[in-house]
């Protein structure tokens, strides 16, 4: 008789491809999926009865800022408790590696950690640190354009010179050789918005040959969003690299209702090149407090402030009133600070979330003392609220957006699908009960309905909480695959 480590019996298996569920047994051996079949005969040391539950490939959080968190806080409960088995770090132009601090930590690098946490001058040194930290989830990593700018430029409010771009490119190549998934930019931030399209195009040139992706927090998500999309697509075309638009949204009241136009342009672009996007299932964003985004008509909640710790949790409006100043002036006094901006319309968000090119990325901020609820809630919210509750898409489709599609697009080999021989990254959940519980008021709260999470074959989380196993690995870039 076949021997295996774990046997999961009678599960409704959604394999991550988008295909319908099938009732199957799944056997795990040596960290991989050993066998899948209707009733497997196999001697297992652990048997789980999964009757009534869905077994899916572990979710891949394609948009995270967990770079330093996976090392400092390797239990990764916020993600594991959602069924996430792989996080992609290094988004929005900011990455822990390769990075060498020169003076002050530029915004928004401070979203990742404190100055002292940045100790990975090469990508290889970051990979080595991951190996030592043994995080509970797998980690794939992008290289941040802003991190590279910091390494080679004396100031970030100008475009890079050719010599500086050359230095940045050498570091990008070192990272790509060591398995980096691609390059990310954060062109909306003051630390990168002086970069020209040309700067990014020249820097990103090695991506095409390497089969790596270009992801971007675009230059703007407000009025000029279509131009920003065109810029991102042009960079992808020039460098023969797939483009992934990060946290696609129509930001700001003046921009509400434009999801149709935005998705039309996305679809038009997709006919000629590889383009995808990610989205979080909330009508509010979160980042550092940006004076350019202060709008008296919007609810903006302050999550932290270096000079005014005491105001965390209050709205900018409340703070401004109690100080008898304008919101803009209050925002100035709060710097540096973090904020949640209720600047997205629910209708636009739903249309983008439901689009077939959209993957799911939490964009959670793990260092924030009062984080946006997306950090703990994203994946169960997509399944419970938007799939089961609102019927925006089918369950097989939802799982595909969270597992199969991201693995193919980012080149995470032998992950994202339930297939014999693939890594045994799995999540078992109750499709009738799964739901997020994190709210804006109580953001640190584990989801309901997750019955089991296996990472590389190790049971890492159950309904009773984390098991203490930490079996995550660094995931090197493999071949990307696109089905438009
Ligand atoms: Zn971003
Ligand atoms: Cu981000």
Coordinates of C-alpha atoms and ligand atoms in Angstrom, one line a residue:
X1 CA 0.0 0.0 0.0
X2 CA 1.1 3.6 -0.8
X3 CA 2.6 5.4 2.2
X4 CA 2.1 9.1 2.8
X5 CA 2.5 11.7 5.6
X6 CA -1.1 13.1 5.4
X7 CA -4.3 11.9 3.9
X8 CA -7.1 14.4 3.4
X9 CA -10.3 12.5 2.7
X10 CA -13.6 13.4 1.0
X11 CA -12.8 17.0 0.2
X12 CA -14.5 19.0 -2.5
X13 CA -11.3 19.7 -4.4
X14 CA -11.1 23.0 -6.3
X15 CA -7.8 22.6 -8.0
X16 CA -7.1 26.3 -8.7
X17 CA -7.5 26.2 -12.5
X18 CA -11.0 27.6 -12.3
X19 CA -12.6 24.1 -13.0
X20 CA -15.5 22.8 -10.9
X21 CA -15.1 21.0 -7.6
X22 CA -14.6 17.2 -7.5
X23 CA -14.9 15.0 -4.5
X24 CA -11.5 13.5 -3.9
X25 CA -8.9 12.3 -1.5
X26 CA -5.5 14.0 -1.5
X27 CA -2.3 12.4 -0.1
X28 CA 0.7 14.5 0.9
X29 CA 4.2 13.0 0.8
X30 CA 7.5 14.7 1.5
X31 CA 6.1 18.2 1.2
X32 CA 4.4 17.5 -2.2
X33 CA 1.0 16.3 -3.4
X34 CA 1.7 12.6 -3.8
X35 CA -1.7 11.3 -5.1
X36 CA -5.2 12.6 -5.9
X37 CA -8.0 10.1 -6.3
X38 CA -11.6 9.2 -5.6
X39 CA -10.8 6.9 -2.7
X40 CA -7.1 6.5 -2.1
X41 CA -5.7 3.5 -0.4
X42 CA -2.8 4.8 1.6
X43 CA -1.2 4.4 5.0
X44 CA -0.9 7.9 6.4
X45 CA 0.4 9.1 9.7
X46 CA -2.3 11.8 9.8
X47 CA -5.7 11.6 8.4
X48 CA -8.1 14.5 8.0
X49 CA -11.8 14.0 7.3
X50 CA -12.8 16.9 5.0
X51 CA -16.4 16.0 4.4
X52 CA -18.4 19.1 3.5
X53 CA -15.2 21.2 3.2
X54 CA -13.4 22.7 0.2
X55 CA -9.8 21.9 -0.3
X56 CA -8.0 24.5 -2.5
X57 CA -4.4 25.5 -3.3
X58 CA -3.0 27.7 -0.6
X59 CA -3.8 31.3 -1.4
X60 CA -1.1 33.5 -2.9
X61 CA -1.1 37.1 -1.6
X62 CA 0.3 38.8 -4.6
X63 CA 0.6 42.3 -3.1
X64 CA 2.2 42.5 0.3
X65 CA 4.6 44.6 2.3
X66 CA 5.7 41.7 4.4
X67 CA 9.4 41.9 3.4
X68 CA 10.7 42.4 7.0
X69 CA 7.7 41.0 8.8
X70 CA 8.4 37.5 7.4
X71 CA 11.8 37.7 9.1
X72 CA 11.0 39.6 12.4
X73 CA 7.7 37.9 12.9
X74 CA 7.9 34.6 11.1
X75 CA 4.7 33.1 12.5
X76 CA 2.8 35.3 9.9
X77 CA -0.5 34.7 11.6
X78 CA -2.3 37.5 9.8
X79 CA -1.8 35.6 6.5
X80 CA -1.8 32.0 7.6
X81 CA -5.2 32.5 9.3
X82 CA -6.6 33.5 5.9
X83 CA -5.4 30.4 4.2
X84 CA -2.5 32.3 2.5
X85 CA 0.6 30.0 2.0
X86 CA 2.7 32.4 -0.2
X87 CA 3.3 36.1 0.0
X88 CA 4.9 38.3 -2.6
X89 CA 6.9 41.0 -1.1
X90 CA 8.7 44.1 -2.5
X91 CA 5.6 45.8 -4.0
X92 CA 5.0 49.5 -4.7
X93 CA 8.7 50.2 -5.4
X94 CA 9.8 49.4 -1.8
X95 CA 11.7 46.3 -1.0
X96 CA 13.9 45.2 1.9
X97 CA 16.5 44.2 -0.6
X98 CA 18.8 45.1 -2.1
X99 CA 18.8 48.2 0.1
X100 CA 21.5 50.1 1.9
X101 CA 20.4 53.0 4.1
X102 CA 22.0 56.3 3.3
X103 CA 20.8 58.8 5.8
X104 CA 17.0 59.0 6.5
X105 CA 14.7 56.2 5.6
X106 CA 12.7 57.6 2.6
X107 CA 8.9 57.4 2.6
X108 CA 7.2 55.0 2.1
X109 CA 10.1 52.6 2.9
X110 CA 9.1 53.2 6.5
X111 CA 5.9 51.1 5.8
X112 CA 8.2 48.0 5.9
X113 CA 10.0 48.7 9.2
X114 CA 12.3 51.0 11.1
X115 CA 15.7 52.1 9.8
X116 CA 17.5 49.4 11.8
X117 CA 15.5 46.6 10.2
X118 CA 17.1 47.3 6.8
X119 CA 20.1 45.1 6.7
X120 CA 20.0 43.4 3.3
X121 CA 22.4 45.1 1.0
X122 CA 22.1 42.4 -1.6
X123 CA 19.2 40.2 -2.7
X124 CA 21.2 37.1 -1.8
X125 CA 21.6 38.3 1.8
X126 CA 17.9 38.7 2.1
X127 CA 17.3 35.2 0.7
X128 CA 19.8 33.9 3.3
X129 CA 18.0 35.7 6.1
X130 CA 14.7 34.1 5.0
X131 CA 16.3 30.7 5.2
X132 CA 17.4 31.4 8.8
X133 CA 14.1 32.9 9.9
X134 CA 12.0 30.0 8.5
X135 CA 8.7 32.0 8.1
X136 CA 5.4 30.1 8.2
X137 CA 4.6 31.1 4.6
X138 CA 6.5 30.9 1.3
X139 CA 8.0 34.2 0.1
X140 CA 8.5 35.4 -3.4
X141 CA 10.1 38.8 -3.8
X142 CA 10.1 41.7 -6.2
X143 CA 12.9 44.4 -6.3
X144 CA 11.7 47.9 -5.5
X145 CA 12.6 50.7 -7.8
X146 CA 12.6 53.2 -4.9
X147 CA 14.9 51.0 -2.9
X148 CA 17.3 51.0 -5.9
X149 CA 17.1 54.7 -6.3
X150 CA 17.9 55.2 -2.7
X151 CA 21.0 53.0 -3.1
X152 CA 22.4 55.1 -6.0
X153 CA 21.1 58.6 -5.7
X154 CA 22.0 61.4 -3.3
X155 CA 18.4 62.8 -3.6
X156 CA 15.2 61.3 -4.8
X157 CA 13.4 64.4 -6.1
X158 CA 15.0 64.2 -9.5
X159 CA 15.4 61.7 -12.3
X160 CA 18.3 59.3 -12.2
X161 CA 21.3 59.9 -14.5
X162 CA 22.5 57.2 -16.9
X163 CA 25.3 56.2 -14.6
X164 CA 22.8 55.9 -11.7
X165 CA 20.4 53.8 -13.8
X166 CA 23.4 51.5 -14.7
X167 CA 24.2 51.0 -11.0
X168 CA 20.5 50.2 -10.3
X169 CA 20.4 47.8 -13.1
X170 CA 23.4 45.9 -11.9
X171 CA 21.6 45.4 -8.6
X172 CA 18.4 44.4 -10.3
X173 CA 20.3 41.8 -12.3
X174 CA 22.0 40.4 -9.2
X175 CA 18.5 40.0 -7.7
X176 CA 17.1 38.4 -10.8
X177 CA 20.0 35.9 -10.8
X178 CA 19.1 35.0 -7.3
X179 CA 15.4 34.3 -8.0
X180 CA 13.7 37.7 -7.8
X181 CA 10.3 37.7 -9.5
X182 CA 10.6 41.1 -11.1
X183 CA 10.7 44.8 -10.6
X184 CA 8.1 47.0 -8.8
X185 CA 7.7 50.7 -9.0
X186 CA 5.8 53.2 -6.8
X187 CA 5.7 56.2 -9.1
X188 CA 2.9 57.9 -7.2
X189 CA 5.2 58.5 -4.2
X190 CA 7.4 61.5 -3.8
X191 CA 10.4 59.3 -3.6
X192 CA 9.9 58.1 -7.2
X193 CA 7.6 60.5 -9.0
X194 CA 10.5 62.5 -10.4
X195 CA 11.6 59.3 -12.2
X196 CA 10.9 59.6 -15.9
X197 CA 9.2 56.9 -18.0
X198 CA 12.6 56.5 -19.7
X199 CA 14.4 55.9 -16.3
X200 CA 12.1 53.0 -15.6
X201 CA 12.2 51.6 -19.2
X202 CA 16.0 51.6 -19.2
X203 CA 16.2 50.1 -15.7
X204 CA 13.6 47.4 -16.4
X205 CA 15.2 46.3 -19.6
X206 CA 16.6 43.0 -18.1
X207 CA 13.1 41.8 -17.2
X208 CA 12.2 40.6 -20.6
X209 CA 15.2 38.3 -21.1
X210 CA 14.8 37.0 -17.5
X211 CA 11.1 36.2 -18.0
X212 CA 10.3 38.5 -15.0
X213 CA 7.4 40.8 -14.4
X214 CA 6.9 44.5 -14.1
X215 CA 4.5 45.5 -11.3
X216 CA 3.5 49.1 -10.6
X217 CA 1.8 51.3 -8.2
X218 CA 1.1 53.7 -11.0
X219 CA 2.0 57.4 -11.2
X220 CA -1.6 58.2 -10.3
X221 CA -4.9 56.5 -9.6
X222 CA -6.9 59.7 -9.8
X223 CA -7.9 61.9 -12.8
X224 CA -5.0 60.9 -15.0
X225 CA -5.3 57.2 -14.4
X226 CA -5.7 56.3 -18.1
X227 CA -2.4 58.1 -18.9
X228 CA -0.7 56.3 -16.0
X229 CA -2.0 53.0 -17.3
X230 CA -0.6 53.8 -20.8
X231 CA 2.7 54.6 -19.2
X232 CA 2.8 51.2 -17.5
X233 CA 1.8 49.4 -20.6
X234 CA 4.5 51.2 -22.7
X235 CA 7.1 50.2 -20.2
X236 CA 6.0 46.5 -20.5
X237 CA 6.0 46.7 -24.3
X238 CA 9.5 48.3 -24.5
X239 CA 11.0 45.8 -22.1
X240 CA 9.0 42.7 -23.3
X241 CA 7.8 42.2 -19.7
X242 CA 4.3 41.3 -18.4
X243 CA 2.7 44.2 -16.6
X244 CA 0.8 43.8 -13.3
X245 CA -1.0 46.9 -12.2
X246 CA -1.0 47.0 -8.4
X247 CA -4.2 47.6 -6.4
X248 CA -6.1 48.9 -9.4
X249 CA -8.7 51.4 -8.3
X250 CA -10.3 54.8 -9.2
X251 CA -9.1 56.9 -6.3
X252 CA -10.7 60.2 -5.2
X253 CA -14.3 61.4 -5.4
X254 CA -13.7 63.1 -8.7
X255 CA -12.8 59.7 -10.1
X256 CA -15.7 57.6 -8.9
X257 CA -17.6 55.7 -11.5
X258 CA -14.8 55.3 -13.9
X259 CA -14.1 51.6 -13.4
X260 CA -15.7 50.8 -16.7
X261 CA -13.3 53.1 -18.7
X262 CA -10.4 51.8 -16.8
X263 CA -11.2 48.2 -17.4
X264 CA -11.9 48.9 -21.1
X265 CA -8.4 50.3 -21.4
X266 CA -7.0 47.2 -19.5
X267 CA -8.8 44.9 -21.9
X268 CA -7.7 46.8 -25.0
X269 CA -4.1 46.6 -23.7
X270 CA -4.5 42.9 -23.0
X271 CA -5.1 42.2 -26.7
X272 CA -1.6 43.1 -27.5
X273 CA 0.5 42.3 -24.5
X274 CA 0.5 40.5 -21.1
X275 CA -1.3 42.7 -18.5
X276 CA -2.9 41.8 -15.3
X277 CA -3.8 43.6 -12.0
X278 CA -4.5 43.0 -8.4
X279 CA -7.1 44.4 -6.1
X280 CA -8.1 44.3 -2.4
X281 CA -11.8 43.9 -1.5
X282 CA -12.4 47.2 0.4
X283 CA -13.5 50.7 -0.5
X284 CA -10.6 52.3 1.3
X285 CA -6.9 52.4 0.8
X286 CA -4.1 52.8 3.2
X287 CA -0.5 54.1 3.2
X288 CA 1.5 56.9 4.6
X289 CA -0.4 60.2 5.1
X290 CA 0.1 62.1 1.8
X291 CA -0.7 65.8 1.8
X292 CA -1.7 65.6 -1.8
X293 CA -4.5 63.1 -0.9
X294 CA -6.1 65.2 1.8
X295 CA -9.7 66.0 0.7
X296 CA -12.1 67.5 3.3
X297 CA -15.0 65.5 1.7
X298 CA -13.3 62.1 2.4
X299 CA -13.1 60.2 5.6
X300 CA -9.4 59.8 6.4
X301 CA -8.5 57.9 9.6
X302 CA -5.0 58.4 11.1
X303 CA -3.5 55.0 12.1
X304 CA -0.2 56.3 13.5
X305 CA 1.8 59.6 13.7
X306 CA 5.3 60.0 14.9
X307 CA 4.9 63.3 16.6
X308 CA 1.3 62.7 17.8
X309 CA 0.9 59.1 18.8
X310 CA -2.2 60.0 20.9
X311 CA -4.4 60.7 17.8
X312 CA -4.1 57.2 16.3
X313 CA -7.6 56.0 15.5
X314 CA -9.1 59.5 15.1
X315 CA -10.2 60.9 11.8
X316 CA -8.3 63.8 10.3
X317 CA -11.5 65.8 10.6
X318 CA -11.7 65.3 14.3
X319 CA -8.1 66.1 14.8
X320 CA -8.3 69.3 12.7
X321 CA -11.4 70.4 14.7
X322 CA -9.8 69.8 18.0
X323 CA -6.7 71.7 16.9
X324 CA -8.8 74.4 15.2
X325 CA -6.9 74.2 12.0
X326 CA -7.6 73.0 8.4
X327 CA -7.3 69.3 7.7
X328 CA -4.3 70.1 5.4
X329 CA -2.6 71.9 8.3
X330 CA -3.4 69.0 10.7
X331 CA -2.0 66.6 8.2
X332 CA 1.2 68.6 8.0
X333 CA 1.6 68.6 11.8
X334 CA 1.1 64.9 11.9
X335 CA 3.9 64.0 9.6
X336 CA 5.2 61.4 9.4
X337 CA 2.0 59.4 9.7
X338 CA -0.2 56.5 8.4
X339 CA -3.7 56.8 7.1
X340 CA -6.7 54.9 5.8
X341 CA -8.4 56.8 3.0
X342 CA -12.1 56.0 2.3
X343 CA -11.5 57.2 -1.2
X344 CA -12.8 54.4 -3.4
X345 CA -16.4 53.7 -4.4
X346 CA -17.8 50.3 -3.6
X347 CA -19.2 49.9 -7.1
X348 CA -15.9 50.6 -8.8
X349 CA -14.1 48.2 -6.5
X350 CA -16.6 45.4 -7.2
X351 CA -16.3 45.8 -11.0
X352 CA -12.5 45.7 -10.8
X353 CA -12.5 42.7 -8.3
X354 CA -14.8 40.7 -10.6
X355 CA -12.8 41.3 -13.7
X356 CA -11.2 38.1 -15.1
X357 CA -7.7 39.7 -15.1
X358 CA -7.8 40.6 -11.5
X359 CA -5.8 38.7 -8.8
X360 CA -6.2 39.2 -5.1
X361 CA -3.6 41.1 -3.1
X362 CA -4.1 42.3 0.4
X363 CA -1.7 45.3 0.4
X364 CA -1.8 44.8 4.2
X365 CA 0.6 46.9 6.3
X366 CA 2.0 44.5 8.9
X367 CA 3.9 47.2 11.0
X368 CA 0.9 49.5 11.3
X369 CA -0.4 49.5 15.0
X370 CA -4.0 50.0 13.7
X371 CA -3.8 48.3 10.3
X372 CA -6.4 48.5 7.6
X373 CA -8.6 45.4 8.0
X374 CA -7.3 44.0 4.7
X375 CA -4.2 42.8 6.5
X376 CA -6.3 40.1 8.3
X377 CA -9.4 39.9 6.2
X378 CA -8.8 40.0 2.4
X379 CA -9.0 36.4 1.3
X380 CA -11.9 35.2 3.5
X381 CA -13.8 38.5 2.6
X382 CA -13.5 37.7 -1.1
X383 CA -14.8 34.2 -0.5
X384 CA -17.5 35.0 2.1
X385 CA -18.7 38.5 1.2
X386 CA -18.1 38.9 -2.5
X387 CA -18.4 35.3 -3.7
X388 CA -21.0 33.6 -1.4
X389 CA -22.8 36.8 -0.4
X390 CA -22.8 39.0 -3.5
X391 CA -22.2 36.4 -6.2
X392 CA -19.6 38.5 -8.0
X393 CA -18.0 35.3 -9.3
X394 CA -18.1 31.6 -8.7
X395 CA -16.1 29.8 -6.0
X396 CA -13.8 28.1 -8.6
X397 CA -13.2 31.5 -10.2
X398 CA -12.4 33.1 -6.8
X399 CA -9.9 30.3 -6.0
X400 CA -8.4 30.7 -9.4
X401 CA -7.8 34.5 -8.8
X402 CA -6.1 33.6 -5.5
X403 CA -4.0 30.7 -6.5
X404 CA -3.7 29.4 -10.0
X405 CA -3.6 32.7 -11.8
X406 CA -1.0 34.3 -9.5
X407 CA 1.3 31.3 -9.6
X408 CA 1.3 31.4 -13.4
X409 CA 1.7 35.1 -13.8
X410 CA 4.5 35.5 -11.3
X411 CA 6.2 32.3 -12.3
X412 CA 5.8 30.3 -9.0
X413 CA 6.6 26.9 -10.3
X414 CA 4.7 23.9 -9.1
X415 CA 2.4 26.0 -6.9
X416 CA -1.1 27.4 -7.1
X417 CA -2.7 24.2 -8.3
X418 CA -3.7 20.9 -6.8
X419 CA -1.7 18.6 -9.0
X420 CA 0.3 15.4 -8.4
X421 CA 3.9 16.4 -7.8
X422 CA 3.2 20.0 -6.9
X423 CA 4.2 21.5 -3.6
X424 CA 1.5 20.7 -0.9
X425 CA 0.4 24.3 -0.2
X426 CA -3.2 23.8 0.7
X427 CA -6.2 25.4 2.5
X428 CA -9.2 23.6 3.8
X429 CA -12.2 25.8 4.5
X430 CA -16.0 25.7 5.0
X431 CA -17.5 27.5 2.0
X432 CA -20.7 28.2 3.9
X433 CA -19.0 29.8 6.9
X434 CA -15.8 31.4 5.7
X435 CA -15.8 35.1 6.4
X436 CA -13.5 37.9 7.5
X437 CA -14.0 39.3 11.0
X438 CA -11.4 42.2 10.9
X439 CA -13.1 45.6 10.8
X440 CA -11.9 49.2 10.7
X441 CA -12.6 49.4 14.5
X442 CA -11.2 45.9 15.3
X443 CA -8.7 45.2 12.6
X444 CA -6.6 42.5 14.2
X445 CA -9.0 39.6 14.1
X446 CA -8.7 36.1 12.5
X447 CA -11.2 35.0 9.9
X448 CA -13.8 32.3 10.5
X449 CA -14.2 29.1 8.6
X450 CA -10.6 28.1 7.9
X451 CA -10.2 24.4 9.0
X452 CA -6.6 23.7 7.9
X453 CA -3.6 25.2 6.2
X454 CA -0.7 23.1 4.9
X455 CA 2.5 24.8 3.8
X456 CA 4.9 22.5 1.9
X457 CA 3.0 19.6 3.4
X458 CA 3.3 20.7 7.0
X459 CA 0.0 21.4 8.9
X460 CA 0.6 25.0 9.9
X461 CA -2.9 26.3 11.0
X462 CA -6.1 24.7 12.1
X463 CA -9.5 26.0 13.4
X464 CA -7.7 26.1 16.8
X465 CA -5.0 28.4 15.6
X466 CA -1.4 28.1 14.5
X467 CA 0.3 24.7 15.0
X468 CA 3.8 26.2 15.4
X469 CA 5.1 24.6 12.2
X470 CA 7.0 27.1 10.0
X471 CA 7.6 25.4 6.7
X472 CA 7.7 28.4 4.3
X473 CA 10.5 28.7 1.7
X474 CA 11.9 31.3 -0.5
X475 CA 10.3 30.8 -3.9
X476 CA 12.6 31.5 -6.9
X477 CA 11.2 32.8 -10.1
X478 CA 10.2 30.1 -12.5
X479 CA 8.6 30.3 -15.9
X480 CA 5.6 32.6 -16.2
X481 CA 2.5 31.6 -18.1
X482 CA -0.3 33.8 -19.4
X483 CA -3.7 32.9 -20.4
X484 CA -5.4 36.1 -21.3
Ligands
LIG1 ZN1 1.0 50.7 -3.5
LIG2 CU1 1.3 48.4 -1.8

